JSON list of C-alpha atoms in Angstrom, two decimals:
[
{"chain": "A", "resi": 1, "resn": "UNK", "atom": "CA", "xyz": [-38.03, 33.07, 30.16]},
{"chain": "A", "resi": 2, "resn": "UNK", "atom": "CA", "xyz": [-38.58, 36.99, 29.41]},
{"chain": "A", "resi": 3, "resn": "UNK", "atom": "CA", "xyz": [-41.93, 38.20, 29.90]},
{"chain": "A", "resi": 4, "resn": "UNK", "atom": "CA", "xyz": [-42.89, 41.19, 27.81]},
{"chain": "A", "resi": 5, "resn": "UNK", "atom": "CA", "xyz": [-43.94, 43.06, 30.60]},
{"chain": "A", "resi": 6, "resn": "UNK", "atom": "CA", "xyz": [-40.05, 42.57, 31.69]},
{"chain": "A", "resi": 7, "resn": "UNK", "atom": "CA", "xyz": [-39.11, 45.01, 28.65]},
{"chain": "A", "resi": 8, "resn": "UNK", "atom": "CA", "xyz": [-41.61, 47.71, 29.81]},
{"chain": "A", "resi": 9, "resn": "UNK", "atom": "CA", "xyz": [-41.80, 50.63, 32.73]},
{"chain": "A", "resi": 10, "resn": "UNK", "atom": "CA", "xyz": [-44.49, 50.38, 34.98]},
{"chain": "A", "resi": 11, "resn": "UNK", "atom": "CA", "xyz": [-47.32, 52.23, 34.87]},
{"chain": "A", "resi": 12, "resn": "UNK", "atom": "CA", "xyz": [-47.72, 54.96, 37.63]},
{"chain": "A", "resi": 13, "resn": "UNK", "atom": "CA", "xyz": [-50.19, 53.60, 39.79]},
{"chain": "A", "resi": 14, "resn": "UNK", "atom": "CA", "xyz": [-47.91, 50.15, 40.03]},
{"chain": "A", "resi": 15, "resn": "UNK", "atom": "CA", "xyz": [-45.03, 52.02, 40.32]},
{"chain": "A", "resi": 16, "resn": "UNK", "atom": "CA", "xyz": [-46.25, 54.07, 43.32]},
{"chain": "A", "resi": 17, "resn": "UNK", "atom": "CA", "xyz": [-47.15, 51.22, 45.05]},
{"chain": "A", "resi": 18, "resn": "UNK", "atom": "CA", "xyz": [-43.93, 49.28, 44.73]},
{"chain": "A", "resi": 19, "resn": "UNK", "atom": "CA", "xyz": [-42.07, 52.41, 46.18]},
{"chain": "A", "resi": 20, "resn": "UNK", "atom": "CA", "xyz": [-44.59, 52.80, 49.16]},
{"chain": "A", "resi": 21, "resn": "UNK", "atom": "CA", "xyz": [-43.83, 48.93, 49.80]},
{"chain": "A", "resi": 22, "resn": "UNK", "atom": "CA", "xyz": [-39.61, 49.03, 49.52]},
{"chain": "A", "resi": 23, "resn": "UNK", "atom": "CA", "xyz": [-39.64, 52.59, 51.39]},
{"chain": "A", "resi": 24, "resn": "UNK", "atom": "CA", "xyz": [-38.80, 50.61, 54.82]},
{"chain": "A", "resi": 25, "resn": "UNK", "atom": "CA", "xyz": [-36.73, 48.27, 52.99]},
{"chain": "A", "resi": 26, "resn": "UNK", "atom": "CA", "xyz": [-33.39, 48.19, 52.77]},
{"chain": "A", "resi": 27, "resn": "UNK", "atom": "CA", "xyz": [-32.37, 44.68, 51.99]},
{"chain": "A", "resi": 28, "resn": "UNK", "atom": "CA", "xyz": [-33.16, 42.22, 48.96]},
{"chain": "A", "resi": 29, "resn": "UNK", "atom": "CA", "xyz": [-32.43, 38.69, 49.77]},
{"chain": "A", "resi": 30, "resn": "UNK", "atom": "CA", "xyz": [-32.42, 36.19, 46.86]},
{"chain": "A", "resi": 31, "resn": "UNK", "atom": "CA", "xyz": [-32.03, 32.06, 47.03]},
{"chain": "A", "resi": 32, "resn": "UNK", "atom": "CA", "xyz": [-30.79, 29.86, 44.66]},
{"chain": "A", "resi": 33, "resn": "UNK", "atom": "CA", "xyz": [-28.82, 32.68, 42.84]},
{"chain": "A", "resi": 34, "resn": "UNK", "atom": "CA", "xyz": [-27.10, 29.98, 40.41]},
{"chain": "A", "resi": 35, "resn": "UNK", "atom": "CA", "xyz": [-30.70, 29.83, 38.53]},
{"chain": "A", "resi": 36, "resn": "UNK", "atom": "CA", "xyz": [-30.89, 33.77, 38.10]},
{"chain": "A", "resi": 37, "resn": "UNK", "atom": "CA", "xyz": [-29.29, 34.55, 34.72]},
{"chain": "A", "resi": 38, "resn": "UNK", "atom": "CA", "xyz": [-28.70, 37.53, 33.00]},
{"chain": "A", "resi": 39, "resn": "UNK", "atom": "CA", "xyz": [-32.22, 38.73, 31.62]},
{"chain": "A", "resi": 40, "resn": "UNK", "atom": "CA", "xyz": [-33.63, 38.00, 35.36]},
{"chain": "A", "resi": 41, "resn": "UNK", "atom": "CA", "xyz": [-30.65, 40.29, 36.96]},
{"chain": "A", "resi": 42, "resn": "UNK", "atom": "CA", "xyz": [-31.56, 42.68, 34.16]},
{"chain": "A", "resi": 43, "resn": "UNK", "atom": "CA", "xyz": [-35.08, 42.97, 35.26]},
{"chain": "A", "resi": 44, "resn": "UNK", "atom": "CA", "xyz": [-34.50, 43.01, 39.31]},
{"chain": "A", "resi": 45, "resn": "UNK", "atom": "CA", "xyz": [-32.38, 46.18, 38.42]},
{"chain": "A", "resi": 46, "resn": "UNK", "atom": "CA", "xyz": [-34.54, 47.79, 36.39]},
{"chain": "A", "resi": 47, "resn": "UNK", "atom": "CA", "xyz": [-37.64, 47.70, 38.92]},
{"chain": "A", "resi": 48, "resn": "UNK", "atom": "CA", "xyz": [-34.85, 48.39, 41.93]},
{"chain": "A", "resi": 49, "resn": "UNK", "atom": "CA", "xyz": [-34.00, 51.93, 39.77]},
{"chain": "A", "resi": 50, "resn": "UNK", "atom": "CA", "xyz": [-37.57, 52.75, 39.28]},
{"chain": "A", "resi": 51, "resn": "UNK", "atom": "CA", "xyz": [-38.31, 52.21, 42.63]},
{"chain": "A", "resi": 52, "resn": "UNK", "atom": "CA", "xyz": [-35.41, 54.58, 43.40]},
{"chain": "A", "resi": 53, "resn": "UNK", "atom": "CA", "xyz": [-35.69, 57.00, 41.21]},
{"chain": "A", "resi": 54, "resn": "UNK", "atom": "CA", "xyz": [-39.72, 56.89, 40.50]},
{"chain": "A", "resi": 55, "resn": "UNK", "atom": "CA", "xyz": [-39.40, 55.77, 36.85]},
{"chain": "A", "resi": 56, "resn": "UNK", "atom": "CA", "xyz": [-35.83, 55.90, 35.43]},
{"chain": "A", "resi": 57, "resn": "UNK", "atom": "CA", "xyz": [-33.62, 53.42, 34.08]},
{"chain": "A", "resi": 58, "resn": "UNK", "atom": "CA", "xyz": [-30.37, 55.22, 33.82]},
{"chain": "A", "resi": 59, "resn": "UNK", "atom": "CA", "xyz": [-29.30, 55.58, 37.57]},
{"chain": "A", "resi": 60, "resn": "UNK", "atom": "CA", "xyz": [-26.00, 55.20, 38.71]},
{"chain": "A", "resi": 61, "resn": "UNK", "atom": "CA", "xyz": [-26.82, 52.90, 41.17]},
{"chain": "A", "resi": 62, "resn": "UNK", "atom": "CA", "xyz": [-28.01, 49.37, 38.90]},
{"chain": "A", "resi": 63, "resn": "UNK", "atom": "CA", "xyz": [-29.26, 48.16, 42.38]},
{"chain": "A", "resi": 64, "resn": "UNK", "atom": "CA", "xyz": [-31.14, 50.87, 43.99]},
{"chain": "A", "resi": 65, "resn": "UNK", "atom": "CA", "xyz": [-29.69, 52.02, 46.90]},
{"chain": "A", "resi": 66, "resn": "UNK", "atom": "CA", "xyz": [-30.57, 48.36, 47.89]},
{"chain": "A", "resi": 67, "resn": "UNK", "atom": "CA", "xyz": [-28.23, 45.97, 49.84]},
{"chain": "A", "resi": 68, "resn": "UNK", "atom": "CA", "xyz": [-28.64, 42.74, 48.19]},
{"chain": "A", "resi": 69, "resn": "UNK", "atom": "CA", "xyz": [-27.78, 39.46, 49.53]},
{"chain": "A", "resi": 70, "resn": "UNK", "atom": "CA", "xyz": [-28.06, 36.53, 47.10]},
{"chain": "A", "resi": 71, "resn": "UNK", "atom": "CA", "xyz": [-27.40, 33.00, 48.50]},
{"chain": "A", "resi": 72, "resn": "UNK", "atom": "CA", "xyz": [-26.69, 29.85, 46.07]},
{"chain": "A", "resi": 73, "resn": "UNK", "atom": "CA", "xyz": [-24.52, 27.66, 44.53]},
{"chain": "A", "resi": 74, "resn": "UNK", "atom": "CA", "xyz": [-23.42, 28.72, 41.15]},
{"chain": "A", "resi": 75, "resn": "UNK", "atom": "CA", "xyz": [-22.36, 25.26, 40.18]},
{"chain": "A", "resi": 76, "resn": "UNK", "atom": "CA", "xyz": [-25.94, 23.67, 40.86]},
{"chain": "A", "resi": 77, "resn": "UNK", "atom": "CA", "xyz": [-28.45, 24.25, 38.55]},
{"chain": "A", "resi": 78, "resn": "UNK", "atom": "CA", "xyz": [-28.37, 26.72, 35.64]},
{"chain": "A", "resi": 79, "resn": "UNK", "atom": "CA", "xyz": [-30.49, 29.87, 34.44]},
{"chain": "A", "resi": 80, "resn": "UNK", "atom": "CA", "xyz": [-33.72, 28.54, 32.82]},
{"chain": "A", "resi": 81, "resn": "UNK", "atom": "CA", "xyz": [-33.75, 29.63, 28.70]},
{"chain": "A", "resi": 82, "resn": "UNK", "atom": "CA", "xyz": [-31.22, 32.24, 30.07]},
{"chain": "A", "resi": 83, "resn": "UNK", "atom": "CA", "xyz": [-27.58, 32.46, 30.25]},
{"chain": "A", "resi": 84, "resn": "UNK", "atom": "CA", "xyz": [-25.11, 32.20, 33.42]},
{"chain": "A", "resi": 85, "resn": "UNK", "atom": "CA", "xyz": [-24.65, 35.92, 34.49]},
{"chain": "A", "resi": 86, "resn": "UNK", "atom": "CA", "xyz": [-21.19, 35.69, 35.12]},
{"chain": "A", "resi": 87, "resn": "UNK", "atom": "CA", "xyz": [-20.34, 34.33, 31.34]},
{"chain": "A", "resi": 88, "resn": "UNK", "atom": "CA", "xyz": [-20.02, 37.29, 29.62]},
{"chain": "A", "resi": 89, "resn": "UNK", "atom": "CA", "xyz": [-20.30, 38.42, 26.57]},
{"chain": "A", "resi": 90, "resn": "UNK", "atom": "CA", "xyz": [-23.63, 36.27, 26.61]},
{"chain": "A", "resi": 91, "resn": "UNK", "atom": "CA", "xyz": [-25.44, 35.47, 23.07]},
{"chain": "A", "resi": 92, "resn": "UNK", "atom": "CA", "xyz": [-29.62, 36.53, 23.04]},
{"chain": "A", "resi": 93, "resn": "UNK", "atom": "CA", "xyz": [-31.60, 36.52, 20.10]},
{"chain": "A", "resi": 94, "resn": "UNK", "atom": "CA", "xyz": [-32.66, 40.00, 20.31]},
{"chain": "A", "resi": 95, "resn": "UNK", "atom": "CA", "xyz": [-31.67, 43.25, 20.68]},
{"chain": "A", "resi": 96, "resn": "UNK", "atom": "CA", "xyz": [-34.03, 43.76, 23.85]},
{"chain": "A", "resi": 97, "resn": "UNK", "atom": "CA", "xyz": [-32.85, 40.48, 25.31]},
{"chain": "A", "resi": 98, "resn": "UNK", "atom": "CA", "xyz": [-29.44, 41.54, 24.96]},
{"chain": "A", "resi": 99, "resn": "UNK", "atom": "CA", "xyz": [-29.80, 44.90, 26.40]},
{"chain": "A", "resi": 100, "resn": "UNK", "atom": "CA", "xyz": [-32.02, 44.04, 29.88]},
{"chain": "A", "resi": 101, "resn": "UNK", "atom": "CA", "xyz": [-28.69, 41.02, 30.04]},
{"chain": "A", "resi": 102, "resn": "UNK", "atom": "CA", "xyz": [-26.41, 43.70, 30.12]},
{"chain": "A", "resi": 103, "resn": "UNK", "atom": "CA", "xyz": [-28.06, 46.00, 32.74]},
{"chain": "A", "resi": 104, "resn": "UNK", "atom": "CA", "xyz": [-28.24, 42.61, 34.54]},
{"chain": "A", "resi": 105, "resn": "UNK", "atom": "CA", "xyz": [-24.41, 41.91, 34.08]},
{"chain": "A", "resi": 106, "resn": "UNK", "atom": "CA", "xyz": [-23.70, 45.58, 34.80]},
{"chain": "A", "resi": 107, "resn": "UNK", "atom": "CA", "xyz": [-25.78, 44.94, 38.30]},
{"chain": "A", "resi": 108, "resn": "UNK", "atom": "CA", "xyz": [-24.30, 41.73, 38.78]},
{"chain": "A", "resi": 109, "resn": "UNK", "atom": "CA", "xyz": [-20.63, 43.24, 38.84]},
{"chain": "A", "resi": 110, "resn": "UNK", "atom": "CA", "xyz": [-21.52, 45.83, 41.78]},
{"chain": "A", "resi": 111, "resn": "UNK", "atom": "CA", "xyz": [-21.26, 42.39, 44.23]},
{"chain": "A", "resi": 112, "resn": "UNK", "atom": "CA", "xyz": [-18.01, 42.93, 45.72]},
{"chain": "A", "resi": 113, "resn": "UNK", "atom": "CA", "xyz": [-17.85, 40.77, 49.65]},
{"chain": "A", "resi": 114, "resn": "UNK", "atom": "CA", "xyz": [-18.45, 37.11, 48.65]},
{"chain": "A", "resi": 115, "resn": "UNK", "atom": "CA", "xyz": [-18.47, 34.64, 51.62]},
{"chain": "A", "resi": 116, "resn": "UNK", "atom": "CA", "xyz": [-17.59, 31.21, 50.82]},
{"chain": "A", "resi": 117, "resn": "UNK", "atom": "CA", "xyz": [-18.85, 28.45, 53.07]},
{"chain": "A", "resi": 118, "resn": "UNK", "atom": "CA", "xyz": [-16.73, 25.47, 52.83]},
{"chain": "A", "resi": 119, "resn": "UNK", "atom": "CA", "xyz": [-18.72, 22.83, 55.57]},
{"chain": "A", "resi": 120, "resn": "UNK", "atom": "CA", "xyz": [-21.08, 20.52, 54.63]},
{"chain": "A", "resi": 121, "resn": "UNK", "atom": "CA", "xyz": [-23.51, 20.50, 56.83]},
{"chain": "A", "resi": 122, "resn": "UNK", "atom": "CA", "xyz": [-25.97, 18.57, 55.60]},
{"chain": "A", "resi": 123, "resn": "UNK", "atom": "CA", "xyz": [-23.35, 15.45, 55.39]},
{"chain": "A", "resi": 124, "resn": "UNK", "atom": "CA", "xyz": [-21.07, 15.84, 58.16]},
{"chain": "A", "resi": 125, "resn": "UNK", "atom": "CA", "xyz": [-21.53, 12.72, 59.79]},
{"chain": "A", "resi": 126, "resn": "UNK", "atom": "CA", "xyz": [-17.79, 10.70, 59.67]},
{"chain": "A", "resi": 127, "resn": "UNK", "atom": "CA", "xyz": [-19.58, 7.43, 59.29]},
{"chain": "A", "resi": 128, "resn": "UNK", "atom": "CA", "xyz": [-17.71, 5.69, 56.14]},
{"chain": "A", "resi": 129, "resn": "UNK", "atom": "CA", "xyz": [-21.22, 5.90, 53.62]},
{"chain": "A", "resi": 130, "resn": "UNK", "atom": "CA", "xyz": [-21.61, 9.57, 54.15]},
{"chain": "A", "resi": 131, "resn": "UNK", "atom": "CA", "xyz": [-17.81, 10.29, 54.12]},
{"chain": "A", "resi": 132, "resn": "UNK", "atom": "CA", "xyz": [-17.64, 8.69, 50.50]},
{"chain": "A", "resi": 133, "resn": "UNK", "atom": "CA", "xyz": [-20.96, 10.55, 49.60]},
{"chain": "A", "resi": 134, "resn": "UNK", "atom": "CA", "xyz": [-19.80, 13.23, 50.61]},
{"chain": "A", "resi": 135, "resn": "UNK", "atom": "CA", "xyz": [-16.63, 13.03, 48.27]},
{"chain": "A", "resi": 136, "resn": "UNK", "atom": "CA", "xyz": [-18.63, 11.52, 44.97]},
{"chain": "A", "resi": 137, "resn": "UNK", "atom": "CA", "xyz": [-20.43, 14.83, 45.45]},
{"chain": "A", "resi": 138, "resn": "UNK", "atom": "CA", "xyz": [-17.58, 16.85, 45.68]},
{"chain": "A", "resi": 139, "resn": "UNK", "atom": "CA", "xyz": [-15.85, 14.63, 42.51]},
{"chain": "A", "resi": 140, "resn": "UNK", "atom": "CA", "xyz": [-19.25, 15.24, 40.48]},
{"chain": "A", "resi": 141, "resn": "UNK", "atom": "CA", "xyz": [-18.91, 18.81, 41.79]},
{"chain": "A", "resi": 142, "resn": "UNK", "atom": "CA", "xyz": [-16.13, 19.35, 40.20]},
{"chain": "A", "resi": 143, "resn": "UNK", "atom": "CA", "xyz": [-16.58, 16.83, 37.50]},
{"chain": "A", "resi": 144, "resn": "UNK", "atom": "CA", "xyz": [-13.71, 14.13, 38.36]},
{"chain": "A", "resi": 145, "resn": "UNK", "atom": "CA", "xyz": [-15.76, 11.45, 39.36]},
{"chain": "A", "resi": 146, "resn": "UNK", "atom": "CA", "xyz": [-14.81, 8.14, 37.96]},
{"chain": "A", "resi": 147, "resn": "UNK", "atom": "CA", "xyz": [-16.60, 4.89, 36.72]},
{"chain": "A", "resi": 148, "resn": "UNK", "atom": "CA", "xyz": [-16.40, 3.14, 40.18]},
{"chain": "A", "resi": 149, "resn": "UNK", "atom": "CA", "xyz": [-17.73, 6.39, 42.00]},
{"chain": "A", "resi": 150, "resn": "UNK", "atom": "CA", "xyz": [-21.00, 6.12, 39.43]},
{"chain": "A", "resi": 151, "resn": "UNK", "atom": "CA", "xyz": [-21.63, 2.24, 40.37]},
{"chain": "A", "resi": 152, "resn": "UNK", "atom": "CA", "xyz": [-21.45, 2.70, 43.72]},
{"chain": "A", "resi": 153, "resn": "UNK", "atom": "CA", "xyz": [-23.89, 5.88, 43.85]},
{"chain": "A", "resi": 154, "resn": "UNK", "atom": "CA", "xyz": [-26.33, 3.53, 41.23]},
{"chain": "A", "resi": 155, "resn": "UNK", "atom": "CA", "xyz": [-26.83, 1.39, 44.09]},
{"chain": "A", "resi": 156, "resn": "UNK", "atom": "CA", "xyz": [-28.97, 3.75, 45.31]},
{"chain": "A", "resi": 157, "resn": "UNK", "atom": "CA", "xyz": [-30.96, 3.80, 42.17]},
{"chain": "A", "resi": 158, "resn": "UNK", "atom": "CA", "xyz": [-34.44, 3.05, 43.01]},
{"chain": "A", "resi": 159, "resn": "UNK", "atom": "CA", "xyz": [-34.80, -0.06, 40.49]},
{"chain": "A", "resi": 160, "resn": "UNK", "atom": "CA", "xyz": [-31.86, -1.51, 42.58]},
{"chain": "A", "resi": 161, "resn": "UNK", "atom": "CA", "xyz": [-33.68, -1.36, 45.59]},
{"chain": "A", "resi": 162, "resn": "UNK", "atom": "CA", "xyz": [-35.94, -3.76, 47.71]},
{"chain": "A", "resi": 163, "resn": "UNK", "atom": "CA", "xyz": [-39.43, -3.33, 48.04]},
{"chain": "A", "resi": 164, "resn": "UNK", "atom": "CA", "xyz": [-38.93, -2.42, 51.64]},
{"chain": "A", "resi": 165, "resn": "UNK", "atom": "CA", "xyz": [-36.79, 0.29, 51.03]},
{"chain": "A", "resi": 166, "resn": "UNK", "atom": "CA", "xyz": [-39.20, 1.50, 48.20]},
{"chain": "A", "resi": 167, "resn": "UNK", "atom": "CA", "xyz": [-42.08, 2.08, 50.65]},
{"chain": "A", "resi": 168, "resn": "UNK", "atom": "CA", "xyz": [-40.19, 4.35, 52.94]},
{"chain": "A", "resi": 169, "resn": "UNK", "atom": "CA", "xyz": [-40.17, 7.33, 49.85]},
{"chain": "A", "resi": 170, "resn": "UNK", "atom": "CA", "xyz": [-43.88, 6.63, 49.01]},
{"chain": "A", "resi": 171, "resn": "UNK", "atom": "CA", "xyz": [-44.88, 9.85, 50.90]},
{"chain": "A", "resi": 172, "resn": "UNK", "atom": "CA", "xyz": [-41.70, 11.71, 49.41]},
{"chain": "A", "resi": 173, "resn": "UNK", "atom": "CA", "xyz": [-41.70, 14.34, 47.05]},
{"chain": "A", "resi": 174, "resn": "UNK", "atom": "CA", "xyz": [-40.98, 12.87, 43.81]},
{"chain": "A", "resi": 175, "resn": "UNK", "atom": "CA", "xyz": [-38.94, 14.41, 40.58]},
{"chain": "A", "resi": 176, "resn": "UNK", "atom": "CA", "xyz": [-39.96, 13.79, 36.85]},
{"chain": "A", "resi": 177, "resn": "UNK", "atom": "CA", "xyz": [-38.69, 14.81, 33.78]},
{"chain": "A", "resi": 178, "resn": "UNK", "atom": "CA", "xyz": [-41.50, 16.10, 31.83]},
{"chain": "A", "resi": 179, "resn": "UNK", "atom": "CA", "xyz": [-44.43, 17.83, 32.85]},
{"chain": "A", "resi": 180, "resn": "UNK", "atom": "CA", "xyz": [-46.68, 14.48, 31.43]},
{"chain": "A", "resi": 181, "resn": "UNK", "atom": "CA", "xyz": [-45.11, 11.77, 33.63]},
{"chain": "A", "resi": 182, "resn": "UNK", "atom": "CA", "xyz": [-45.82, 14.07, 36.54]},
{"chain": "A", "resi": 183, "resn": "UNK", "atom": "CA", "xyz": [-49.49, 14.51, 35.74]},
{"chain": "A", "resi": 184, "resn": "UNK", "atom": "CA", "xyz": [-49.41, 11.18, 35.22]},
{"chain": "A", "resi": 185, "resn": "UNK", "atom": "CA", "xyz": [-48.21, 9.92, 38.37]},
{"chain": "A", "resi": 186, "resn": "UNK", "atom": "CA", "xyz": [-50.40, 12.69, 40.49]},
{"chain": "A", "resi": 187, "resn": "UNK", "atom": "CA", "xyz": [-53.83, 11.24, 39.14]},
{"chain": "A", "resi": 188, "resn": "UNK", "atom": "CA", "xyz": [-52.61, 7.79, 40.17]},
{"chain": "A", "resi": 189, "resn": "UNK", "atom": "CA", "xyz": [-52.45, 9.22, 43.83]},
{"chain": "A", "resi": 190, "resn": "UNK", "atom": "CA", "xyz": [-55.50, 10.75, 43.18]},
{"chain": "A", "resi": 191, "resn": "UNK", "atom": "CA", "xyz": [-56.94, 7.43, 42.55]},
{"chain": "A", "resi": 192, "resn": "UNK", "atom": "CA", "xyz": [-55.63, 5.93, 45.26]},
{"chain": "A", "resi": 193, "resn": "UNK", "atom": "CA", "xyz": [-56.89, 7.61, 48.21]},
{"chain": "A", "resi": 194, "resn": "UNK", "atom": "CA", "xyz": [-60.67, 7.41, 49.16]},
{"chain": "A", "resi": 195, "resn": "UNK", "atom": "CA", "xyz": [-63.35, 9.91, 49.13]},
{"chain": "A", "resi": 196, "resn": "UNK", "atom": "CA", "xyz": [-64.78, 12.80, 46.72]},
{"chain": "A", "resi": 197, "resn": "UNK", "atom": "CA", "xyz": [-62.70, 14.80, 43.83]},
{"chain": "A", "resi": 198, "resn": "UNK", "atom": "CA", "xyz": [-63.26, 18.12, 43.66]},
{"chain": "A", "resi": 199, "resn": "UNK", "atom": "CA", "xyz": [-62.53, 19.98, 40.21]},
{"chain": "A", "resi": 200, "resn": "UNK", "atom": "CA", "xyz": [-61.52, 23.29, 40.44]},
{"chain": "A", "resi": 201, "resn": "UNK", "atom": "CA", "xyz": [-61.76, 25.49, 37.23]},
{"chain": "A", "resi": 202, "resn": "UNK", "atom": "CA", "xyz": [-59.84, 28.48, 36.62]},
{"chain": "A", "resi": 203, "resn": "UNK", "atom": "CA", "xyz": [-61.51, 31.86, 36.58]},
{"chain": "A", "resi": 204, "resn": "UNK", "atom": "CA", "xyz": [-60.55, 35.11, 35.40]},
{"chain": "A", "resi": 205, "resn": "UNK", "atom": "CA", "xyz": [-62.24, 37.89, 36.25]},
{"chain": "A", "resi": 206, "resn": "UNK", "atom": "CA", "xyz": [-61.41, 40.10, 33.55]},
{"chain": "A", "resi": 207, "resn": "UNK", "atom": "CA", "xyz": [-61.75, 37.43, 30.87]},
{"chain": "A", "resi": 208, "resn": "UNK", "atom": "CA", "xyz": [-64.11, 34.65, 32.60]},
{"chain": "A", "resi": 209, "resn": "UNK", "atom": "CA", "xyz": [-64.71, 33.75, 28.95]},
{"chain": "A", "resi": 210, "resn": "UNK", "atom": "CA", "xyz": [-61.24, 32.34, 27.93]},
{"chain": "A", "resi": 211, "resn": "UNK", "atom": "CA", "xyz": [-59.63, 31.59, 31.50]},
{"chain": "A", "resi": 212, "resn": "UNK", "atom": "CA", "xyz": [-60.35, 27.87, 31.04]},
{"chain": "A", "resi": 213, "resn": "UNK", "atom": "CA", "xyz": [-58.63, 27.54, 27.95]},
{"chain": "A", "resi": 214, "resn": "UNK", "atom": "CA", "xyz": [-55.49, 29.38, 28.91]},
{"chain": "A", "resi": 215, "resn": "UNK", "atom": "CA", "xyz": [-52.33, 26.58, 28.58]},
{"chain": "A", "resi": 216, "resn": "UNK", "atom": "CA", "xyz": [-50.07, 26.23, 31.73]},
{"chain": "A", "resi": 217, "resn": "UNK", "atom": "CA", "xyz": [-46.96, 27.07, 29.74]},
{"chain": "A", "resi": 218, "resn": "UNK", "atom": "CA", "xyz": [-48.77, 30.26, 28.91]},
{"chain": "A", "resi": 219, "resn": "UNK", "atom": "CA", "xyz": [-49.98, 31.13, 32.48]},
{"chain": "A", "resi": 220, "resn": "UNK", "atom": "CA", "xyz": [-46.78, 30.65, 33.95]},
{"chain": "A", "resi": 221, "resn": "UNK", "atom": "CA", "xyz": [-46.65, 27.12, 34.72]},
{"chain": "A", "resi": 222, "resn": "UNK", "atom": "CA", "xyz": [-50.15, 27.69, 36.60]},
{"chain": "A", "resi": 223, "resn": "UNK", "atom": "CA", "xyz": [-52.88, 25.17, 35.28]},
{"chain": "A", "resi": 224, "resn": "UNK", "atom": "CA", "xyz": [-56.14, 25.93, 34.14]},
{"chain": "A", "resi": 225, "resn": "UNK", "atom": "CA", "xyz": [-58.10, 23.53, 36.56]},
{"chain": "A", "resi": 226, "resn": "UNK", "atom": "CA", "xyz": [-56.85, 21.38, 39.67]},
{"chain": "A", "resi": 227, "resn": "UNK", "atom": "CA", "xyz": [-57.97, 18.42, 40.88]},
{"chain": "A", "resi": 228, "resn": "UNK", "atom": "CA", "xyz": [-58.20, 17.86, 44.71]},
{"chain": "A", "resi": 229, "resn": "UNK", "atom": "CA", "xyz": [-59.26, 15.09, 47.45]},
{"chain": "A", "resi": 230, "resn": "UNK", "atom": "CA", "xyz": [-59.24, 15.26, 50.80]},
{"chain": "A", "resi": 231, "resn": "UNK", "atom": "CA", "xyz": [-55.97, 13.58, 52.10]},
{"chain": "A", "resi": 232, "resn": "UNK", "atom": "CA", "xyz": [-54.16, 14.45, 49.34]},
{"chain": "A", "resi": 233, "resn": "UNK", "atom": "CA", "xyz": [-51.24, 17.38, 49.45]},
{"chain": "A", "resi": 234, "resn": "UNK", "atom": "CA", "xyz": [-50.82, 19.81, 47.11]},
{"chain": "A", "resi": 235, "resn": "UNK", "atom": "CA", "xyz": [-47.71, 22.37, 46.72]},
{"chain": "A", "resi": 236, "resn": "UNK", "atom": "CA", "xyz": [-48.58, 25.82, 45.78]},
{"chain": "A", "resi": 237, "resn": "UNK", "atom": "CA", "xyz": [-45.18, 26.93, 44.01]},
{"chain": "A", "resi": 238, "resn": "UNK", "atom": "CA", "xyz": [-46.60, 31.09, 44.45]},
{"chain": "A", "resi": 239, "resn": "UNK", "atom": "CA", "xyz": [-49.42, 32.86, 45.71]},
{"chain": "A", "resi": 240, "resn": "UNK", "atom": "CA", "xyz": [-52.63, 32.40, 43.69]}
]
């Protein structure tokens, strides 16, 4: 989603320090470009001009005199509350929205040398199983793949398998749809293991007053206390 500091300049001091840091930099490198959607471009090109140009938005160059390689799948997953880059005209809900999506478009456009890699590598074994996994993907891919493609791959669905087979993704990282059944199944591995749980509070130090009741989905997905035992891992999605 848009941040309102998205829509805004920086402020001197910020912006002096983001030019000192790119000065030696020539190259941006960005993964998983298929989930960067128009407002997002908008925003990378805005900072890359006033880095370039030590406040302006209008430059000619929407990247910044930067070389930007962006690396991805365009077909995996989609923009979050944003819309594909490359589907344009795009419909936002404001005027602001609409304008940082074209300066993002606009940016977008100045990619001209697209490589295309076209082995699999991660399933380039000839063994028969990964040679028909590797075509339902391709056939879901491009979406062709049929009814008997979709029972075969829901063989693999974890209420189909044995308990055996179970155990050997216990220490796997697991996906959940909502943000509740994840909680959810993080205190029950909390429970299991043995020893002390620590509680960690969130503090603010310019507002140590209301820093515990700040929401995740309003602290960008960062919650407001974190439970921890020795034993048990825990992912750190950005710096702190």
């Amino acid at each position: 989603p848009t941040r309102k500091y998205q829509m805004f300049k920086w402020e001197s001091r910020t912006r002096n320090r983001m030019v000192e840091l790119w000065k030696s930099n020539s190259f941006l490198i960005i993964d998983e470009i298929g989930m960067v959607g128009g407002k997002l471009w908008g925003w990378m090109s805005r900072r890359l001009m006033e880095i370039q140009t030590q406040g302006n938005w209008n430059s000619r160059d929407l990247l910044g005199g930067k070389n930007l390689i962006i690396v991805g799948d365009i077909m995996q997953l989609p923009p979050v509350r944003d819309c594909n880059v490359f589907e344009w005209p795009c419909q936002y809900k404001t005027g602001e929205e609409r304008e940082l999506a074209t300066f993002g478009h606009q940016a977008y456009m100045e990619i001209k040398d697209i490589v295309v890699l076209k082995t699999n590598e991660r399933q380039k074994s000839n063994d028969p199983v990964t040679t028909r996994f590797r075509r339902v993907l391709d056939e879901l891919y491009y979406g062709r793949m049929t009814k008997e493609d979709f029972q075969w791959i829901m063989r693999r669905d974890r209420r189909c398998l044995s308990e055996d087979e179970r155990s050997t993704f216990a220490a796997g990282t697991h996906l959940f749809d909502t943000n509740d059944d994840k909680d959810e199944f993080n205190l029950l591995k909390l429970g299991r293991n043995k020893g002390p749980v620590a509680r960690l509070v969130a503090f603010h130090k310019h507002k140590p007053s209301s820093s515990a009741k700040i929401e995740a989905k309003d602290f960008e997905g960062v919650p407001n206390e974190l439970l921890i035992r020795p034993g048990v891992p825990v992912m750190l999605r950005k710096n702190l």
